[in-house]
Amino acid sequence: MIKRITSIIGLLGILVVVGCEEKLSPVAPDVITEKVNYDTDDPAIWINPANPSESVVFGTDKDTDGAIYAFDLEGKVIEDMVIRGIRYPNNVDVAYNFRVNDSSMVDIIAFTERERGMLRLFSVPNMKPLDRGGYPVFEDEENPEFRRPMGISLYKNPDNGLTYAIVSRKNGPKENYLYQYLLYADSLGVHAKLERKFGNFSGIKEIEAIAVDDENGYVYYSDEGVAIRKYHANPEMGATELASFGGEYFKDDIEGIAIAKHEDGGGYIIVSDQQKGQFNIFSRKENRFVKAINLSTTETDGCEVVTYPLNKVFSKGLFVAMNDDGTFYFYNYDKLQLE
């Protein structure tokens, strides 16, 4: 009888340990933005080359009557830079020095408009549309469920200056889940040309988060229920998967990806562990697990980072993460304590 009681107590102890996850000490944000109307998802950071203290954080607000919000570094909405009337914007990204003609270059933001099946493109900071209403994506898919764009990341080839948009979708096949479009301009305007299809999918959940390491030439994306997948970003390098890693460190959904780039080619890949409420950090060079950190956010989808000093508050750079209360959290990059 005593042995039986002891066994029961031991089993209960195991269940208590399994049921109680260890929670890391939270790190508070430096700034919390004003709330959007509906549902925040993905941020992007535009560094103002003339005055970094006037840099802008863009963030999506997901709804049929959605918007791309613009925030200053104090988290206040910059109303004249907000793009409204977007039908379910999902993810957003920024690129610099996109050539629009022989003599002019502009910075750009690109985002997905899921309900219209479009890739959208605007200039920054004047927020003028470059896309004549949008570029249809996944046009060759017969299944309408496979034509709804979701994630996006821009890649600029450092060797030839070509700019690409890599787009994922809400649902898709087990192969060629992502499409890569070349963005280019001619006398008729700016165009998006399908350049390649690539990317394995486990069939579990979905693929949303994409991040490109321009300098090292890699694209990473979250196969949400399985792992982080890695490919060459340059379409001329082929479509063979280079690595699949990190899945064992996540509780459930593997979500937003941000790449913290250091000058020596090192740095970190920061990935949201959505249901656990923290972020897993991997080395940029070897993709090995480094640490986990709790940044106080809940159910984080998207995140972004720059490692360039912007102002006194963000003296080492800026990390931005979505929070599920309709805000984005801003942190001085130094707060992540990665060095």
Coordinates of C-alpha atoms in Angstrom, one line a residue, residues 41-312:
D41 CA 0.5 41.4 -37.4
D42 CA 3.8 42.3 -39.0
P43 CA 6.2 45.3 -38.7
A44 CA 8.9 46.7 -40.9
I45 CA 11.4 49.4 -40.1
W46 CA 12.5 52.2 -42.5
I47 CA 15.7 54.0 -41.5
N48 CA 15.5 57.6 -42.6
P49 CA 18.9 58.1 -44.3
A50 CA 18.8 61.9 -43.7
N51 CA 17.9 61.7 -40.1
P52 CA 17.7 58.3 -38.3
S53 CA 15.8 59.8 -35.4
E54 CA 12.9 60.3 -37.8
S55 CA 12.8 56.7 -38.9
V56 CA 9.5 55.0 -39.3
V57 CA 8.0 51.7 -38.2
F58 CA 5.3 50.3 -40.5
G59 CA 2.8 47.7 -39.2
T60 CA -0.1 45.9 -40.7
D61 CA -3.6 46.0 -39.4
K62 CA -5.5 42.9 -40.6
D63 CA -9.1 43.4 -41.6
T64 CA -11.3 43.8 -44.7
D65 CA -11.0 47.5 -44.0
G66 CA -7.3 47.2 -43.0
A67 CA -4.3 49.5 -43.2
I68 CA -0.6 49.9 -43.2
Y69 CA 0.1 52.0 -40.2
A70 CA 3.2 54.2 -39.7
F71 CA 4.6 55.0 -36.3
D72 CA 7.4 57.4 -35.2
L73 CA 10.0 56.2 -32.7
E74 CA 7.7 57.3 -29.8
G75 CA 5.0 55.0 -31.0
K76 CA 2.7 57.7 -32.3
V77 CA 0.8 57.2 -35.5
I78 CA 2.1 59.3 -38.4
E79 CA -1.3 59.8 -40.1
D80 CA -0.1 61.2 -43.4
M81 CA 2.0 58.1 -44.0
V82 CA -0.8 55.6 -43.2
I83 CA -2.2 53.6 -46.1
R84 CA -5.9 52.9 -45.5
G85 CA -8.6 50.9 -47.3
I86 CA -6.4 47.8 -47.8
R87 CA -8.4 44.5 -47.8
Y88 CA -6.7 42.4 -45.3
P89 CA -3.0 43.4 -45.4
N90 CA -0.9 40.7 -43.9
N91 CA 2.9 41.2 -44.0
V92 CA 5.1 44.1 -44.9
D93 CA 8.8 44.7 -45.7
V94 CA 11.1 47.6 -46.7
A95 CA 13.9 47.9 -49.3
Y96 CA 16.2 50.8 -50.2
N97 CA 17.3 52.4 -53.4
F98 CA 15.0 50.7 -55.9
R99 CA 15.6 52.1 -59.4
V100 CA 12.4 53.5 -60.9
N101 CA 14.2 55.0 -64.0
D102 CA 17.7 55.7 -65.3
S103 CA 18.2 58.6 -63.0
S104 CA 16.0 58.0 -60.0
M105 CA 15.9 55.6 -57.1
V106 CA 13.4 55.4 -54.2
D107 CA 13.0 53.4 -51.0
I108 CA 9.9 51.1 -51.1
I109 CA 7.6 49.1 -48.9
A110 CA 5.9 46.0 -50.2
F111 CA 3.0 44.2 -48.5
T112 CA 0.4 41.5 -49.3
E113 CA -3.3 42.3 -49.7
R114 CA -4.8 38.9 -49.0
E115 CA -8.5 39.4 -50.0
R116 CA -7.5 40.8 -53.4
G117 CA -4.7 38.3 -54.0
M118 CA -2.3 41.2 -54.6
L119 CA 1.3 42.2 -54.0
R120 CA 1.4 45.9 -53.3
L121 CA 4.3 48.4 -53.7
F122 CA 4.6 52.0 -52.4
S123 CA 7.4 54.5 -52.3
V124 CA 8.8 55.8 -49.0
P125 CA 8.5 58.3 -47.4
N126 CA 6.0 60.0 -49.8
M127 CA 3.8 56.9 -49.8
K128 CA 2.9 56.9 -53.5
P129 CA 1.7 53.7 -55.1
L130 CA 4.0 52.3 -57.7
D131 CA 1.9 49.2 -58.6
R132 CA -1.1 50.7 -60.4
G133 CA -3.4 48.9 -57.9
G134 CA -1.4 45.8 -57.3
Y135 CA 0.3 42.8 -58.9
P136 CA -1.7 39.5 -58.8
V137 CA 0.2 36.6 -57.3
F138 CA -0.1 32.8 -57.6
E139 CA -2.1 33.4 -60.8
D140 CA -1.4 29.9 -62.1
E141 CA -3.0 28.1 -59.2
E142 CA -6.4 26.5 -60.0
N143 CA -7.4 26.2 -56.3
P144 CA -8.5 29.6 -55.2
E145 CA -7.4 28.8 -51.6
F146 CA -3.9 28.6 -52.9
R147 CA -3.9 32.2 -54.3
R148 CA -4.3 34.1 -51.1
P149 CA -0.9 35.8 -50.3
M150 CA 0.3 36.1 -46.7
G151 CA 4.0 36.5 -45.9
I152 CA 6.4 38.7 -47.8
S153 CA 10.1 39.6 -47.7
L154 CA 12.1 41.8 -50.1
Y155 CA 15.6 40.6 -51.3
K156 CA 18.1 42.9 -52.9
N157 CA 21.0 41.1 -54.6
P158 CA 24.1 43.0 -53.4
D159 CA 26.0 41.9 -56.6
N160 CA 23.7 43.3 -59.3
G161 CA 21.2 45.4 -57.3
L162 CA 18.1 43.5 -58.5
T163 CA 15.2 43.6 -56.1
Y164 CA 12.8 40.6 -55.5
A165 CA 9.6 40.0 -53.5
I166 CA 9.3 36.5 -52.0
V167 CA 5.7 35.8 -51.2
S168 CA 4.0 33.0 -49.2
R169 CA 0.3 32.2 -48.9
K170 CA -2.4 31.1 -46.4
N171 CA -2.7 27.6 -48.0
G172 CA -0.5 25.8 -50.5
P173 CA 1.1 22.6 -51.8
K174 CA 3.9 20.7 -50.2
E175 CA 6.3 21.9 -52.9
N176 CA 6.8 25.3 -54.4
Y177 CA 4.8 27.0 -51.6
L178 CA 6.7 30.3 -52.2
Y179 CA 6.8 32.4 -55.3
Q180 CA 9.6 34.9 -56.0
Y181 CA 8.9 38.0 -58.2
L182 CA 11.5 40.3 -59.8
L183 CA 10.5 43.9 -59.3
Y184 CA 11.7 46.1 -62.1
A185 CA 10.9 49.4 -63.9
D186 CA 10.7 50.4 -67.5
S187 CA 9.1 53.3 -69.5
L188 CA 5.6 51.9 -68.7
G189 CA 6.1 51.8 -64.9
V190 CA 7.1 49.2 -62.3
H191 CA 6.4 45.5 -62.8
A192 CA 6.5 42.2 -61.0
K193 CA 7.7 39.2 -62.9
L194 CA 7.5 35.6 -61.6
E195 CA 11.1 34.4 -61.4
R196 CA 10.9 31.1 -59.6
K197 CA 8.8 28.8 -57.4
F198 CA 10.4 27.1 -54.4
G199 CA 10.0 26.0 -50.8
N200 CA 9.0 22.8 -49.1
F201 CA 5.9 22.6 -46.8
S202 CA 5.2 20.0 -44.2
G203 CA 1.5 20.2 -44.7
I204 CA 1.1 21.1 -41.0
K205 CA -0.4 24.6 -40.3
E206 CA 0.9 27.2 -42.8
I207 CA 3.9 29.3 -43.9
E208 CA 3.7 33.0 -43.1
A209 CA 7.0 34.5 -41.8
I210 CA 9.8 35.1 -44.3
A211 CA 13.1 36.9 -43.8
V212 CA 16.0 37.5 -46.2
D213 CA 19.6 37.9 -45.3
D214 CA 20.7 40.0 -48.3
E215 CA 24.4 40.1 -47.5
N216 CA 24.8 36.3 -46.9
G217 CA 22.3 35.4 -49.6
Y218 CA 19.8 33.3 -47.7
V219 CA 16.1 33.3 -47.2
Y220 CA 14.5 31.8 -44.1
Y221 CA 10.9 31.0 -43.5
S222 CA 8.8 29.4 -40.8
D223 CA 7.1 26.1 -41.6
E224 CA 5.0 26.8 -38.6
G225 CA 4.4 23.3 -37.2
V226 CA 7.8 21.9 -38.0
A227 CA 11.0 24.0 -38.4
I228 CA 12.7 27.0 -39.9
R229 CA 13.7 26.3 -43.5
K230 CA 16.7 27.9 -45.3
Y231 CA 17.3 28.4 -49.1
H232 CA 19.4 30.5 -51.4
A233 CA 17.8 33.9 -51.9
N234 CA 19.3 34.3 -55.4
P235 CA 17.1 32.4 -57.8
E236 CA 20.1 31.6 -60.0
M237 CA 21.5 29.5 -57.1
G238 CA 18.7 26.9 -57.4
A239 CA 15.9 25.8 -55.2
T240 CA 17.4 23.1 -53.1
E241 CA 16.7 23.3 -49.4
L242 CA 19.9 24.1 -47.5
A243 CA 18.8 23.4 -43.9
S244 CA 15.7 22.7 -41.7
F245 CA 16.4 23.6 -38.1
G246 CA 15.1 24.7 -34.7
G247 CA 11.8 23.0 -34.4
E248 CA 12.6 21.2 -31.1
Y249 CA 12.9 24.6 -29.3
F250 CA 9.3 25.7 -30.0
K251 CA 6.2 24.9 -28.1
D252 CA 3.8 25.2 -31.1
D253 CA 3.7 27.8 -33.8
I254 CA 7.0 29.0 -35.2
E255 CA 6.2 32.5 -36.3
G256 CA 7.9 35.9 -37.1
I257 CA 11.5 36.0 -38.1
A258 CA 14.0 38.9 -37.8
I259 CA 17.6 38.9 -38.8
A260 CA 20.0 41.0 -36.6
K261 CA 22.9 41.8 -38.9
H262 CA 26.4 42.6 -37.5
E263 CA 29.2 44.1 -39.6
D264 CA 31.4 41.0 -39.5
G265 CA 28.7 38.9 -41.1
G266 CA 27.6 37.5 -37.8
G267 CA 24.5 38.3 -35.8
Y268 CA 21.3 36.5 -34.9
I269 CA 18.1 35.1 -36.3
I270 CA 15.3 36.0 -33.9
V271 CA 12.1 33.8 -34.2
S272 CA 8.8 34.1 -32.3
D273 CA 7.7 31.1 -30.2
Q274 CA 4.1 32.3 -30.4
Q275 CA 2.3 30.1 -27.9
K276 CA 5.1 30.1 -25.3
G277 CA 5.3 33.9 -25.4
Q278 CA 9.0 34.3 -26.0
F279 CA 11.6 34.4 -28.8
N280 CA 14.2 31.9 -29.7
I281 CA 17.6 33.2 -30.9
F282 CA 19.8 31.4 -33.4
S283 CA 23.2 32.3 -34.7
R284 CA 23.2 33.9 -38.1
K285 CA 26.3 32.1 -39.3
E286 CA 25.8 28.5 -38.1
N287 CA 22.0 28.6 -37.3
R288 CA 22.7 27.0 -33.9
F289 CA 20.4 27.7 -30.9
V290 CA 21.8 30.5 -28.7
K291 CA 19.1 31.3 -26.1
A292 CA 15.5 32.2 -25.5
I293 CA 14.2 35.5 -24.3
N294 CA 10.8 36.7 -22.9
L295 CA 10.0 40.2 -24.3
S296 CA 6.6 40.5 -22.6
T297 CA 4.6 40.2 -25.8
T298 CA 1.7 37.8 -26.2
E299 CA 0.9 35.7 -29.3
T300 CA 3.5 37.4 -31.4
D301 CA 3.1 37.0 -35.1
G302 CA 5.6 39.4 -36.8
C303 CA 8.9 41.0 -35.6
E304 CA 11.7 43.0 -37.2
V305 CA 15.1 44.4 -36.1
V306 CA 17.8 46.9 -37.2
T307 CA 21.2 47.1 -35.6
Y308 CA 21.8 50.8 -36.5
P309 CA 21.6 53.5 -33.9
L310 CA 18.5 55.6 -34.4
N311 CA 18.3 58.0 -31.3
K312 CA 19.1 58.0 -27.6

